[in-house]
Short mmCIF file of C-alpha atoms and ligand atoms in Angstrom, two decimals:
data_model
loop_
_atom_site.label_atom_id
_atom_site.label_comp_id
_atom_site.label_asym_id
_atom_site.label_seq_id
_atom_site.Cartn_x
_atom_site.Cartn_y
_atom_site.Cartn_z
CA MET Z 1439 -116.67 92.69 -217.34
CA SER Z 1440 -119.19 90.52 -219.17
CA MET Z 1441 -122.65 90.48 -217.55
CA GLN Z 1442 -124.55 89.05 -220.56
CA ASP Z 1443 -127.19 86.62 -219.12
CA PRO Z 1444 -129.08 84.41 -221.68
CA ASN Z 1445 -132.19 84.45 -219.75
CA ASP Z 1446 -132.42 88.30 -219.98
CA SER Z 1447 -135.48 89.09 -221.69
CA PHE Z 1448 -135.27 92.86 -222.24
CA PRO Z 1449 -131.63 93.53 -222.87
CA GLU Z 1450 -132.21 96.92 -223.35
CA GLU Z 1451 -133.73 97.63 -219.93
CA ILE Z 1452 -130.74 95.58 -218.30
CA ALA Z 1453 -128.14 97.36 -220.11
CA ALA Z 1454 -129.41 100.57 -218.69
CA ILE Z 1455 -129.64 98.83 -215.33
CA LYS Z 1456 -125.93 98.29 -215.64
CA GLU Z 1457 -124.98 101.77 -216.84
CA ASP Z 1458 -126.68 103.15 -213.67
CA LEU Z 1459 -124.88 100.81 -211.43
CA GLU Z 1460 -121.56 101.50 -213.09
CA ASN Z 1461 -122.14 105.43 -212.40
CA ASN Z 1462 -122.73 104.54 -208.86
CA ASP Z 1463 -126.65 105.86 -209.43
CA THR Z 1464 -128.13 102.90 -207.08
CA ALA Z 1465 -131.65 104.84 -206.77
CA ALA Z 1466 -131.97 105.11 -210.50
CA ALA Z 1467 -130.87 101.54 -210.89
CA ALA Z 1468 -133.53 100.43 -208.29
CA ALA Z 1469 -136.36 102.19 -210.11
CA LYS Z 1470 -135.42 100.78 -213.16
CA ILE Z 1471 -134.95 97.27 -211.73
CA GLN Z 1472 -138.54 97.46 -210.03
CA GLU Z 1473 -140.18 98.36 -213.45
CA TYR Z 1474 -138.23 95.75 -215.40
CA LEU Z 1475 -139.34 92.94 -212.64
CA GLU Z 1476 -142.94 94.30 -213.01
CA ARG Z 1477 -143.04 94.14 -216.53
CA GLN Z 1478 -141.52 90.75 -216.71
CA ASN Z 1479 -144.38 89.33 -214.78
CA ASN Z 1480 -146.93 91.27 -216.65
CA VAL Z 1481 -145.97 90.15 -220.32
CA PRO Z 1482 -149.52 89.31 -222.19
CA LEU Z 1483 -149.52 85.97 -224.03
CA ASN Z 1484 -152.64 84.97 -225.70
CA ILE Z 1485 -153.14 81.29 -227.23
CA ALA Z 1486 -155.95 80.35 -229.35
CA ILE Z 1487 -157.25 76.83 -229.29
CA THR Z 1488 -159.76 75.82 -231.98
CA GLY Z 1489 -160.90 72.53 -233.51
CA GLU Z 1490 -164.38 70.76 -234.06
CA SER Z 1491 -166.88 70.11 -231.52
CA GLY Z 1492 -165.69 67.20 -229.16
CA ALA Z 1493 -162.05 67.39 -230.45
CA GLY Z 1494 -160.80 68.18 -226.66
CA LYS Z 1495 -160.25 71.72 -226.66
CA SER Z 1496 -161.76 72.61 -223.27
CA THR Z 1497 -159.98 69.34 -221.89
CA PHE Z 1498 -156.71 70.55 -223.22
CA ILE Z 1499 -157.00 74.13 -221.92
CA ASN Z 1500 -157.78 72.69 -218.42
CA ALA Z 1501 -155.02 70.57 -218.44
CA PHE Z 1502 -152.56 73.27 -219.63
CA ARG Z 1503 -153.90 75.26 -216.69
CA GLY Z 1504 -153.78 72.59 -214.26
CA LEU Z 1505 -157.36 71.74 -213.84
CA SER Z 1506 -159.26 68.79 -214.23
CA ASN Z 1507 -162.78 68.96 -216.01
CA ASP Z 1508 -164.56 68.71 -213.19
CA ASP Z 1509 -162.61 71.54 -211.31
CA GLU Z 1510 -164.51 74.63 -210.02
CA GLY Z 1511 -161.80 76.84 -211.65
CA ALA Z 1512 -162.49 75.08 -214.94
CA ALA Z 1513 -165.87 77.53 -215.24
CA PRO Z 1514 -165.36 80.03 -218.07
CA ASN Z 1515 -164.58 83.28 -217.44
CA GLY Z 1516 -167.22 84.11 -220.04
CA VAL Z 1517 -167.18 86.84 -222.70
CA THR Z 1518 -169.16 86.79 -225.76
CA GLU Z 1519 -167.75 88.44 -228.66
CA THR Z 1520 -169.50 89.55 -231.88
CA THR Z 1521 -171.79 86.67 -232.99
CA MET Z 1522 -169.57 83.93 -231.71
CA GLU Z 1523 -168.60 82.68 -228.19
CA VAL Z 1524 -164.82 83.18 -227.66
CA ILE Z 1525 -164.46 82.25 -224.27
CA GLU Z 1526 -161.10 83.65 -222.39
CA TYR Z 1527 -159.41 81.40 -219.72
CA PRO Z 1528 -156.87 83.17 -217.74
CA HIS Z 1529 -154.08 80.86 -216.29
CA PRO Z 1530 -154.90 80.68 -212.37
CA ASN Z 1531 -151.51 81.90 -211.20
CA TYR Z 1532 -150.49 83.82 -214.10
CA PRO Z 1533 -153.63 85.72 -215.64
CA ASN Z 1534 -151.11 87.36 -217.93
CA VAL Z 1535 -151.67 84.48 -219.93
CA LYS Z 1536 -154.82 83.65 -221.53
CA PHE Z 1537 -156.26 80.52 -223.50
CA TRP Z 1538 -159.26 81.50 -225.77
CA ASP Z 1539 -161.58 78.48 -226.45
CA LEU Z 1540 -162.83 79.27 -229.87
CA PRO Z 1541 -165.66 77.79 -231.61
CA GLY Z 1542 -164.91 75.09 -234.50
CA ILE Z 1543 -164.93 76.72 -237.62
CA GLY Z 1544 -167.27 73.84 -238.96
CA THR Z 1545 -169.90 74.92 -236.50
CA THR Z 1546 -170.02 78.52 -237.39
CA ASN Z 1547 -170.28 77.79 -241.02
CA PHE Z 1548 -168.34 80.89 -241.73
CA PRO Z 1549 -165.13 80.84 -244.28
CA ALA Z 1550 -161.90 80.86 -242.66
CA LYS Z 1551 -161.40 84.57 -243.38
CA LYS Z 1552 -164.54 85.89 -241.87
CA TYR Z 1553 -164.29 83.42 -238.99
CA LEU Z 1554 -160.45 84.72 -238.13
CA LYS Z 1555 -161.94 88.18 -238.32
CA LEU Z 1556 -165.03 87.49 -236.01
CA VAL Z 1557 -162.72 85.68 -233.50
CA GLY Z 1558 -160.58 88.66 -233.45
CA PHE Z 1559 -157.28 87.11 -234.52
CA GLU Z 1560 -154.93 89.96 -234.05
CA LYS Z 1561 -154.77 89.62 -230.49
CA PHE Z 1562 -153.60 85.87 -230.70
CA ASP Z 1563 -150.01 85.23 -230.30
CA PHE Z 1564 -150.37 81.70 -232.03
CA PHE Z 1565 -153.03 79.30 -232.64
CA ILE Z 1566 -153.39 75.54 -231.73
CA ILE Z 1567 -155.56 73.66 -234.18
CA ILE Z 1568 -157.05 70.59 -232.51
CA SER Z 1569 -158.27 67.38 -233.73
CA ASP Z 1570 -159.15 63.72 -232.18
CA THR Z 1571 -158.99 62.32 -235.68
CA ARG Z 1572 -157.39 62.99 -239.20
CA PHE Z 1573 -157.33 66.83 -239.63
CA ARG Z 1574 -160.16 67.78 -242.16
CA GLU Z 1575 -160.54 70.28 -244.95
CA ASN Z 1576 -161.86 72.93 -242.55
CA ASP Z 1577 -158.79 72.58 -240.32
CA VAL Z 1578 -156.66 73.09 -243.48
CA ASN Z 1579 -158.56 76.01 -244.64
CA LEU Z 1580 -158.14 77.79 -241.37
CA ALA Z 1581 -154.37 77.01 -241.12
CA GLN Z 1582 -153.71 78.32 -244.42
CA GLU Z 1583 -155.73 81.57 -243.54
CA ILE Z 1584 -153.96 81.99 -240.38
CA GLN Z 1585 -150.65 81.80 -242.35
CA LYS Z 1586 -151.91 84.61 -244.65
CA MET Z 1587 -152.59 86.74 -241.41
CA LYS Z 1588 -148.57 86.04 -240.59
CA LYS Z 1589 -149.51 84.10 -237.39
CA LYS Z 1590 -148.33 80.79 -236.26
CA PHE Z 1591 -150.20 77.80 -235.93
CA TYR Z 1592 -149.44 74.18 -234.37
CA PHE Z 1593 -151.52 71.04 -235.06
CA VAL Z 1594 -152.35 68.73 -231.86
CA ARG Z 1595 -153.62 65.49 -232.34
CA SER Z 1596 -155.76 64.84 -229.24
CA LYS Z 1597 -156.50 61.89 -227.04
CA ILE Z 1598 -153.55 59.94 -227.86
CA ASP Z 1599 -154.06 57.78 -224.82
CA ASN Z 1600 -157.24 56.40 -226.46
CA ASP Z 1601 -155.48 55.25 -229.60
CA ILE Z 1602 -152.68 53.82 -227.52
CA ASN Z 1603 -155.05 51.89 -225.53
CA ALA Z 1604 -156.45 50.48 -228.98
CA GLU Z 1605 -153.29 49.48 -229.99
CA ARG Z 1606 -152.41 47.57 -226.89
CA ARG Z 1607 -155.25 45.13 -228.18
CA LYS Z 1608 -153.09 44.20 -231.31
CA LYS Z 1609 -150.65 41.21 -231.09
CA ASP Z 1610 -147.78 42.88 -232.01
CA PHE Z 1611 -148.30 45.80 -229.62
CA ASN Z 1612 -145.39 48.67 -230.00
CA PRO Z 1613 -146.14 51.82 -228.64
CA GLU Z 1614 -143.18 53.83 -230.23
CA MET Z 1615 -143.93 52.28 -233.80
CA ALA Z 1616 -147.70 53.20 -233.17
CA LEU Z 1617 -146.92 57.02 -232.28
CA ILE Z 1618 -144.66 57.50 -235.12
CA LYS Z 1619 -147.02 55.96 -237.66
CA MET Z 1620 -149.82 58.02 -236.02
CA LYS Z 1621 -147.61 61.24 -236.74
CA GLU Z 1622 -146.84 60.40 -240.09
CA ASP Z 1623 -150.53 59.67 -240.82
CA CYS Z 1624 -151.37 63.13 -239.61
CA ILE Z 1625 -148.38 65.11 -241.65
CA GLY Z 1626 -148.95 63.01 -244.91
CA GLY Z 1627 -152.72 63.97 -244.65
CA LEU Z 1628 -151.93 67.58 -244.23
CA GLN Z 1629 -149.52 67.46 -246.82
CA LYS Z 1630 -151.81 65.92 -249.38
CA GLN Z 1631 -153.99 68.96 -248.70
CA GLY Z 1632 -151.51 71.39 -249.25
CA VAL Z 1633 -149.98 72.47 -245.95
CA LYS Z 1634 -146.42 72.79 -246.26
CA SER Z 1635 -144.16 71.17 -243.31
CA PRO Z 1636 -147.08 70.99 -240.93
CA GLN Z 1637 -146.15 70.62 -237.35
CA VAL Z 1638 -148.14 68.03 -235.53
CA PHE Z 1639 -148.07 66.91 -231.84
CA LEU Z 1640 -149.70 63.96 -230.32
CA VAL Z 1641 -150.90 64.70 -226.83
CA SER Z 1642 -153.13 63.23 -224.35
CA SER Z 1643 -154.79 66.00 -222.13
CA PHE Z 1644 -154.80 63.40 -219.29
CA GLU Z 1645 -151.13 62.55 -219.32
CA LEU Z 1646 -149.37 65.92 -220.29
CA HIS Z 1647 -146.01 64.34 -219.04
CA LEU Z 1648 -146.21 61.80 -221.94
CA TYR Z 1649 -146.06 61.98 -225.90
CA ASP Z 1650 -145.40 65.27 -227.52
CA PHE Z 1651 -146.74 68.03 -225.29
CA SER Z 1652 -143.15 68.77 -223.89
CA LEU Z 1653 -141.90 68.84 -227.50
CA LEU Z 1654 -144.96 71.38 -228.02
CA HIS Z 1655 -143.42 73.37 -225.45
CA GLN Z 1656 -140.06 73.45 -226.67
CA THR Z 1657 -141.07 74.33 -230.22
CA LEU Z 1658 -143.53 77.30 -229.07
CA GLU Z 1659 -140.41 78.33 -226.81
CA ARG Z 1660 -138.32 78.63 -229.91
CA ASP Z 1661 -140.95 80.38 -231.89
CA LEU Z 1662 -141.84 83.07 -229.40
CA PRO Z 1663 -140.15 86.34 -228.94
CA ALA Z 1664 -137.38 86.24 -226.15
CA HIS Z 1665 -139.55 88.68 -223.90
CA GLN Z 1666 -142.57 86.17 -223.96
CA ARG Z 1667 -140.82 82.75 -223.69
CA ASP Z 1668 -140.84 83.31 -219.53
CA ALA Z 1669 -144.74 83.84 -219.61
CA LEU Z 1670 -145.16 80.52 -221.28
CA LEU Z 1671 -142.80 79.04 -219.09
CA PHE Z 1672 -144.21 79.78 -215.79
CA ALA Z 1673 -147.70 79.06 -217.16
CA MET Z 1674 -146.29 75.62 -218.07
CA PRO Z 1675 -147.62 72.64 -215.88
CA ASN Z 1676 -144.82 70.86 -214.32
CA ILE Z 1677 -144.58 67.88 -216.77
CA ASN Z 1678 -141.22 66.89 -216.44
CA LEU Z 1679 -138.11 67.94 -214.38
CA GLU Z 1680 -136.35 69.84 -217.18
CA ILE Z 1681 -139.54 72.31 -217.08
CA ILE Z 1682 -139.08 72.52 -213.17
CA ASN Z 1683 -135.00 73.42 -213.85
CA LYS Z 1684 -135.90 75.95 -216.31
CA LYS Z 1685 -138.44 77.85 -214.07
CA LYS Z 1686 -135.57 77.56 -211.41
CA GLU Z 1687 -133.04 79.18 -213.95
CA ALA Z 1688 -135.54 81.78 -215.13
CA PHE Z 1689 -136.02 82.80 -211.33
CA GLN Z 1690 -132.47 82.56 -210.43
CA SER Z 1691 -131.17 84.83 -212.98
CA LYS Z 1692 -133.74 87.69 -211.06
CA ILE Z 1693 -132.06 87.32 -207.99
CA LYS Z 1694 -129.50 89.84 -208.29
CA TYR Z 1695 -131.92 92.40 -209.13
CA TRP Z 1696 -133.77 91.57 -206.13
CA ALA Z 1697 -130.65 91.67 -204.09
CA THR Z 1698 -129.66 95.13 -205.62
CA LEU Z 1699 -133.18 96.62 -204.72
CA SER Z 1700 -132.63 95.19 -201.17
CA ALA Z 1701 -129.34 97.02 -200.79
CA ALA Z 1702 -130.67 100.15 -202.49
CA ALA Z 1703 -133.31 100.33 -199.47
CA ALA Z 1704 -130.95 99.14 -196.78
CA GLY Z 1705 -131.11 101.94 -193.88
CA VAL Z 1706 -133.26 100.59 -191.15
CA PRO Z 1707 -132.28 97.40 -189.86
CA VAL Z 1708 -135.30 94.89 -189.57
CA PRO Z 1709 -136.08 94.39 -185.83
CA GLY Z 1710 -134.95 90.62 -184.92
CA LEU Z 1711 -132.33 90.73 -187.76
CA SER Z 1712 -128.97 92.44 -187.66
CA ILE Z 1713 -129.12 93.73 -191.12
CA CYS Z 1714 -131.31 95.38 -193.44
CA VAL Z 1715 -133.65 93.30 -195.85
CA ASP Z 1716 -136.70 94.47 -197.77
CA LEU Z 1717 -139.16 91.88 -196.11
CA SER Z 1718 -142.21 92.62 -198.17
CA MET Z 1719 -140.23 92.50 -200.98
CA MET Z 1720 -138.88 88.99 -200.09
CA VAL Z 1721 -142.64 88.05 -199.02
CA ASN Z 1722 -143.65 88.80 -202.71
CA VAL Z 1723 -140.56 86.81 -204.34
CA ALA Z 1724 -140.98 84.04 -201.92
CA VAL Z 1725 -144.83 84.09 -203.11
CA ASP Z 1726 -143.99 84.23 -206.74
CA TYR Z 1727 -141.51 81.21 -206.50
CA VAL Z 1728 -144.04 79.11 -204.59
CA ALA Z 1729 -146.97 80.14 -207.31
CA GLY Z 1730 -144.53 79.28 -210.40
CA PHE Z 1731 -143.49 75.90 -208.97
CA GLY Z 1732 -147.40 75.23 -208.30
CA LEU Z 1733 -146.48 74.50 -204.74
CA ASP Z 1734 -149.28 76.87 -203.38
CA LYS Z 1735 -152.27 75.26 -201.76
CA PRO Z 1736 -154.98 76.02 -204.50
CA SER Z 1737 -152.43 74.39 -207.16
CA LEU Z 1738 -151.34 71.44 -205.00
CA GLU Z 1739 -155.16 70.70 -204.61
CA ARG Z 1740 -155.68 71.03 -208.55
CA LEU Z 1741 -152.90 68.74 -209.12
CA SER Z 1742 -154.17 65.99 -206.56
CA ALA Z 1743 -157.74 66.23 -208.41
CA SER Z 1744 -156.26 65.93 -211.71
CA SER Z 1745 -153.66 63.29 -210.75
CA GLY Z 1746 -155.94 61.39 -208.30
CA VAL Z 1747 -152.89 61.40 -205.77
CA PRO Z 1748 -154.41 62.43 -202.25
CA TYR Z 1749 -153.67 65.97 -201.02
CA THR Z 1750 -152.24 64.86 -197.92
CA GLU Z 1751 -149.40 62.49 -199.86
CA LEU Z 1752 -148.41 65.33 -201.95
CA LEU Z 1753 -147.95 67.17 -198.52
CA GLU Z 1754 -145.69 64.55 -197.48
CA VAL Z 1755 -142.82 65.19 -199.77
CA LEU Z 1756 -142.69 68.78 -199.28
CA LYS Z 1757 -139.57 69.95 -197.35
CA SER Z 1758 -139.42 73.84 -197.66
CA PRO Z 1759 -141.14 75.68 -194.93
CA LEU Z 1760 -142.43 77.82 -197.68
CA ALA Z 1761 -144.51 75.58 -199.54
CA ALA Z 1762 -148.42 75.30 -199.12
CA VAL Z 1763 -148.45 77.68 -196.11
CA LYS Z 1764 -149.34 81.61 -196.21
CA ILE Z 1765 -146.09 83.45 -196.26
CA THR Z 1766 -146.59 86.75 -194.26
CA LYS Z 1767 -143.49 89.00 -193.19
CA VAL Z 1768 -143.59 87.40 -189.56
CA PHE Z 1769 -142.97 84.23 -191.04
CA LEU Z 1770 -140.29 84.91 -193.17
CA LEU Z 1771 -138.64 87.13 -190.71
CA LYS Z 1772 -138.33 83.77 -188.54
CA LEU Z 1773 -137.03 81.89 -191.17
CA LEU Z 1774 -134.33 84.48 -192.07
CA THR Z 1775 -133.52 84.63 -188.56
CA GLN Z 1776 -132.67 81.14 -188.39
CA LEU Z 1777 -130.80 81.22 -191.58
CA THR Z 1778 -128.36 84.07 -191.12
CA SER Z 1779 -127.63 82.44 -187.77
CA THR Z 1780 -126.81 79.32 -189.01
CA ALA Z 1781 -125.19 80.20 -192.30
CA ALA Z 1782 -126.47 77.16 -193.88
CA LEU Z 1783 -126.50 78.88 -197.27
CA MET Z 1784 -125.50 78.81 -200.73
CA ALA Z 1785 -122.50 80.03 -202.66
CA LEU Z 1786 -122.53 83.49 -204.05
CA GLU Z 1787 -120.95 83.09 -207.33
CA GLU Z 1788 -122.99 85.13 -209.49
CA GLY Z 1789 -123.73 87.67 -207.00
CA SER Z 1790 -120.16 88.33 -206.02
CA ARG Z 1791 -119.70 89.20 -209.80
CA TRP Z 1792 -122.29 91.74 -209.29
CA ILE Z 1793 -121.49 93.33 -206.23
CA PRO Z 1794 -118.45 95.54 -207.36
CA LEU Z 1795 -120.69 97.18 -209.96
CA ILE Z 1796 -122.72 98.58 -206.80
CA GLY Z 1797 -121.10 101.47 -205.18
CA ILE Z 1798 -122.59 100.87 -201.65
CA PRO Z 1799 -121.76 101.04 -197.94
CA LEU Z 1800 -120.98 97.90 -195.93
CA ALA Z 1801 -124.79 97.68 -194.54
CA ALA Z 1802 -126.17 97.69 -197.92
CA GLY Z 1803 -123.46 95.07 -199.09
CA LEU Z 1804 -124.84 92.94 -196.04
CA SER Z 1805 -128.34 93.42 -197.32
CA PHE Z 1806 -127.36 92.39 -200.62
CA THR Z 1807 -125.60 89.19 -199.50
CA THR Z 1808 -128.31 88.16 -196.96
CA THR Z 1809 -131.25 88.77 -199.72
CA TYR Z 1810 -128.89 86.91 -202.45
CA ARG Z 1811 -128.40 83.84 -200.30
CA ALA Z 1812 -131.85 83.82 -198.83
CA LEU Z 1813 -133.55 83.67 -201.94
CA ASN Z 1814 -131.18 81.32 -203.42
CA TYR Z 1815 -132.04 79.11 -200.70
CA PHE Z 1816 -135.77 79.41 -200.90
CA LEU Z 1817 -135.53 78.85 -204.72
CA THR Z 1818 -133.42 75.74 -204.59
CA GLU Z 1819 -135.66 74.08 -201.66
CA LEU Z 1820 -138.80 74.92 -203.66
CA ALA Z 1821 -137.62 73.51 -206.56
CA ASP Z 1822 -136.47 70.57 -205.16
CA ASP Z 1823 -139.82 70.10 -203.64
CA ALA Z 1824 -141.35 70.70 -207.06
CA GLN Z 1825 -139.61 67.91 -208.20
CA ARG Z 1826 -140.37 65.62 -205.53
CA VAL Z 1827 -144.26 66.55 -206.06
CA PHE Z 1828 -143.96 66.07 -209.69
CA LYS Z 1829 -142.61 62.58 -209.08
CA ARG Z 1830 -145.15 61.51 -206.77
CA ALA Z 1831 -148.17 62.83 -208.84
CA VAL Z 1832 -147.01 60.88 -211.75
CA GLY Z 1833 -146.02 57.81 -209.63
CA LEU Z 1834 -142.54 57.98 -209.94
CA ASN Z 1835 -140.36 56.80 -207.16
CA THR Z 1836 -139.97 59.81 -204.63
CA SER Z 1837 -136.96 58.51 -202.50
CA VAL Z 1838 -134.48 61.10 -202.25
N1 GTP O 2716 -159.10 59.74 -223.46
C1 GTP O 2716 -159.13 61.28 -223.72
N2 GTP O 2716 -160.18 61.84 -223.79
C2 GTP O 2716 -160.44 63.13 -224.00
C3 GTP O 2716 -159.05 63.69 -224.10
N3 GTP O 2716 -159.45 65.23 -224.28
C4 GTP O 2716 -160.87 65.16 -224.41
N4 GTP O 2716 -161.30 64.20 -224.12
C5 GTP O 2716 -162.69 63.76 -223.90
O1 GTP O 2716 -163.19 64.08 -225.05
C6 GTP O 2716 -164.61 64.79 -224.99
C7 GTP O 2716 -164.95 66.06 -225.56
O2 GTP O 2716 -163.75 67.04 -224.96
P1 GTP O 2716 -163.92 68.74 -224.89
O3 GTP O 2716 -162.83 69.06 -224.10
O4 GTP O 2716 -165.41 68.75 -224.15
O5 GTP O 2716 -164.02 68.87 -226.18
P2 GTP O 2716 -164.16 70.08 -226.89
O6 GTP O 2716 -163.70 70.59 -228.04
O7 GTP O 2716 -164.24 71.00 -226.03
O8 GTP O 2716 -165.91 70.18 -227.36
P3 GTP O 2716 -167.07 71.70 -227.66
O9 GTP O 2716 -166.84 72.39 -226.38
O10 GTP O 2716 -168.29 70.72 -227.70
O11 GTP O 2716 -166.49 71.76 -228.89
C8 GTP O 2716 -164.93 64.68 -223.34
O12 GTP O 2716 -165.67 63.65 -222.79
C9 GTP O 2716 -163.34 64.54 -222.61
O13 GTP O 2716 -163.29 63.83 -221.68
C10 GTP O 2716 -157.74 62.75 -223.93
O14 GTP O 2716 -156.82 63.56 -224.12
N5 GTP O 2716 -158.08 61.78 -223.69
MG1 MG O 2717 -165.46 72.92 -225.09
#
């Protein structure tokens, strides 16, 4: 039986878990699953942002983290390294993902090699070089030195909304053509300065859902090693429906492991529920879903601040009882009791392929099924909410 899942980012660990299950060693499998799931949530990703003063570095970092510039959380988590100020900004919901605000190389007067050494280039997974005009000699020197250090870099041409607004005043205004031309100019300029096949992305930090930000994500995703792709994905703001779907799929592919954990732990039934589930585990997973979709109260408040859509209007489109609330065991138990009695739950396709691998008694099987179905249900509802919230935030029609 093939259980290969394209979303598995630690293939060796998964193979070991499957082997334990096939040998009926559920306890060993459970321990490995726990470890695997924890490891997945703590994959570090370090993104360096550099560019001249005023290029839009801080605004880009804030927007990526779902913050507006005047947001309280936008204050630096300050550390001063060496002789230069390199400031670390963790993602609010995924602190394993860090953005590093580097000083513009031009303001430091260091040659590129020295600059990279001083900012501690080894720890960065890749560099984003930002400019609000054409890219200069400094940017090019830095890019070439980054390449020598066997690291990746991407050029972001910022404040595209300004350029488009300026174009708008022209008689023959054509936004598509203007964007193509801007990109060609940037690429041409970089090539003239000796950068081979430069990757340039046109971005407005005020409107990440427009222009090239999603292309930047796709490119980064393609370039990153498999185990870091989910870290990037979950840190992504919900800039389109595709991102929301990808997050859903990534969560979905883990449900069978959570259900197996629940089955392995089954023994004492939960009061009020006829079968055994691990309530505290389920609370953690639900909290994770909510955070991943940005449906927790702080994330929604930040979205309201950055989109200008009142918080209460965002709340209006929420349907899942799990969004924008504090999820407790008591709360979840109530929800589960309703769910198991109404059986308003999803099909069990993936789960039923997995069950025969686990040599478990009936009670545990029920626990597996309940956990599997409930998590599936929570996930689907929250993903739908995320879509509606996204549409409302960017002003699309939200009728459902
Ligand atoms: N219209 C528009 N303005 C932007 C955008 N990004 C940044 N800005 C503005 O450009 C100015 C500089 O942005 P910052 O993010 O502070 O630039 P920085 O690179 O961090 O500058 P330093 O910290 O001084 O090196 C601010 O007034 C921002 O509001 C954008 O995408 N669109
Ligand atoms: Mg700044």
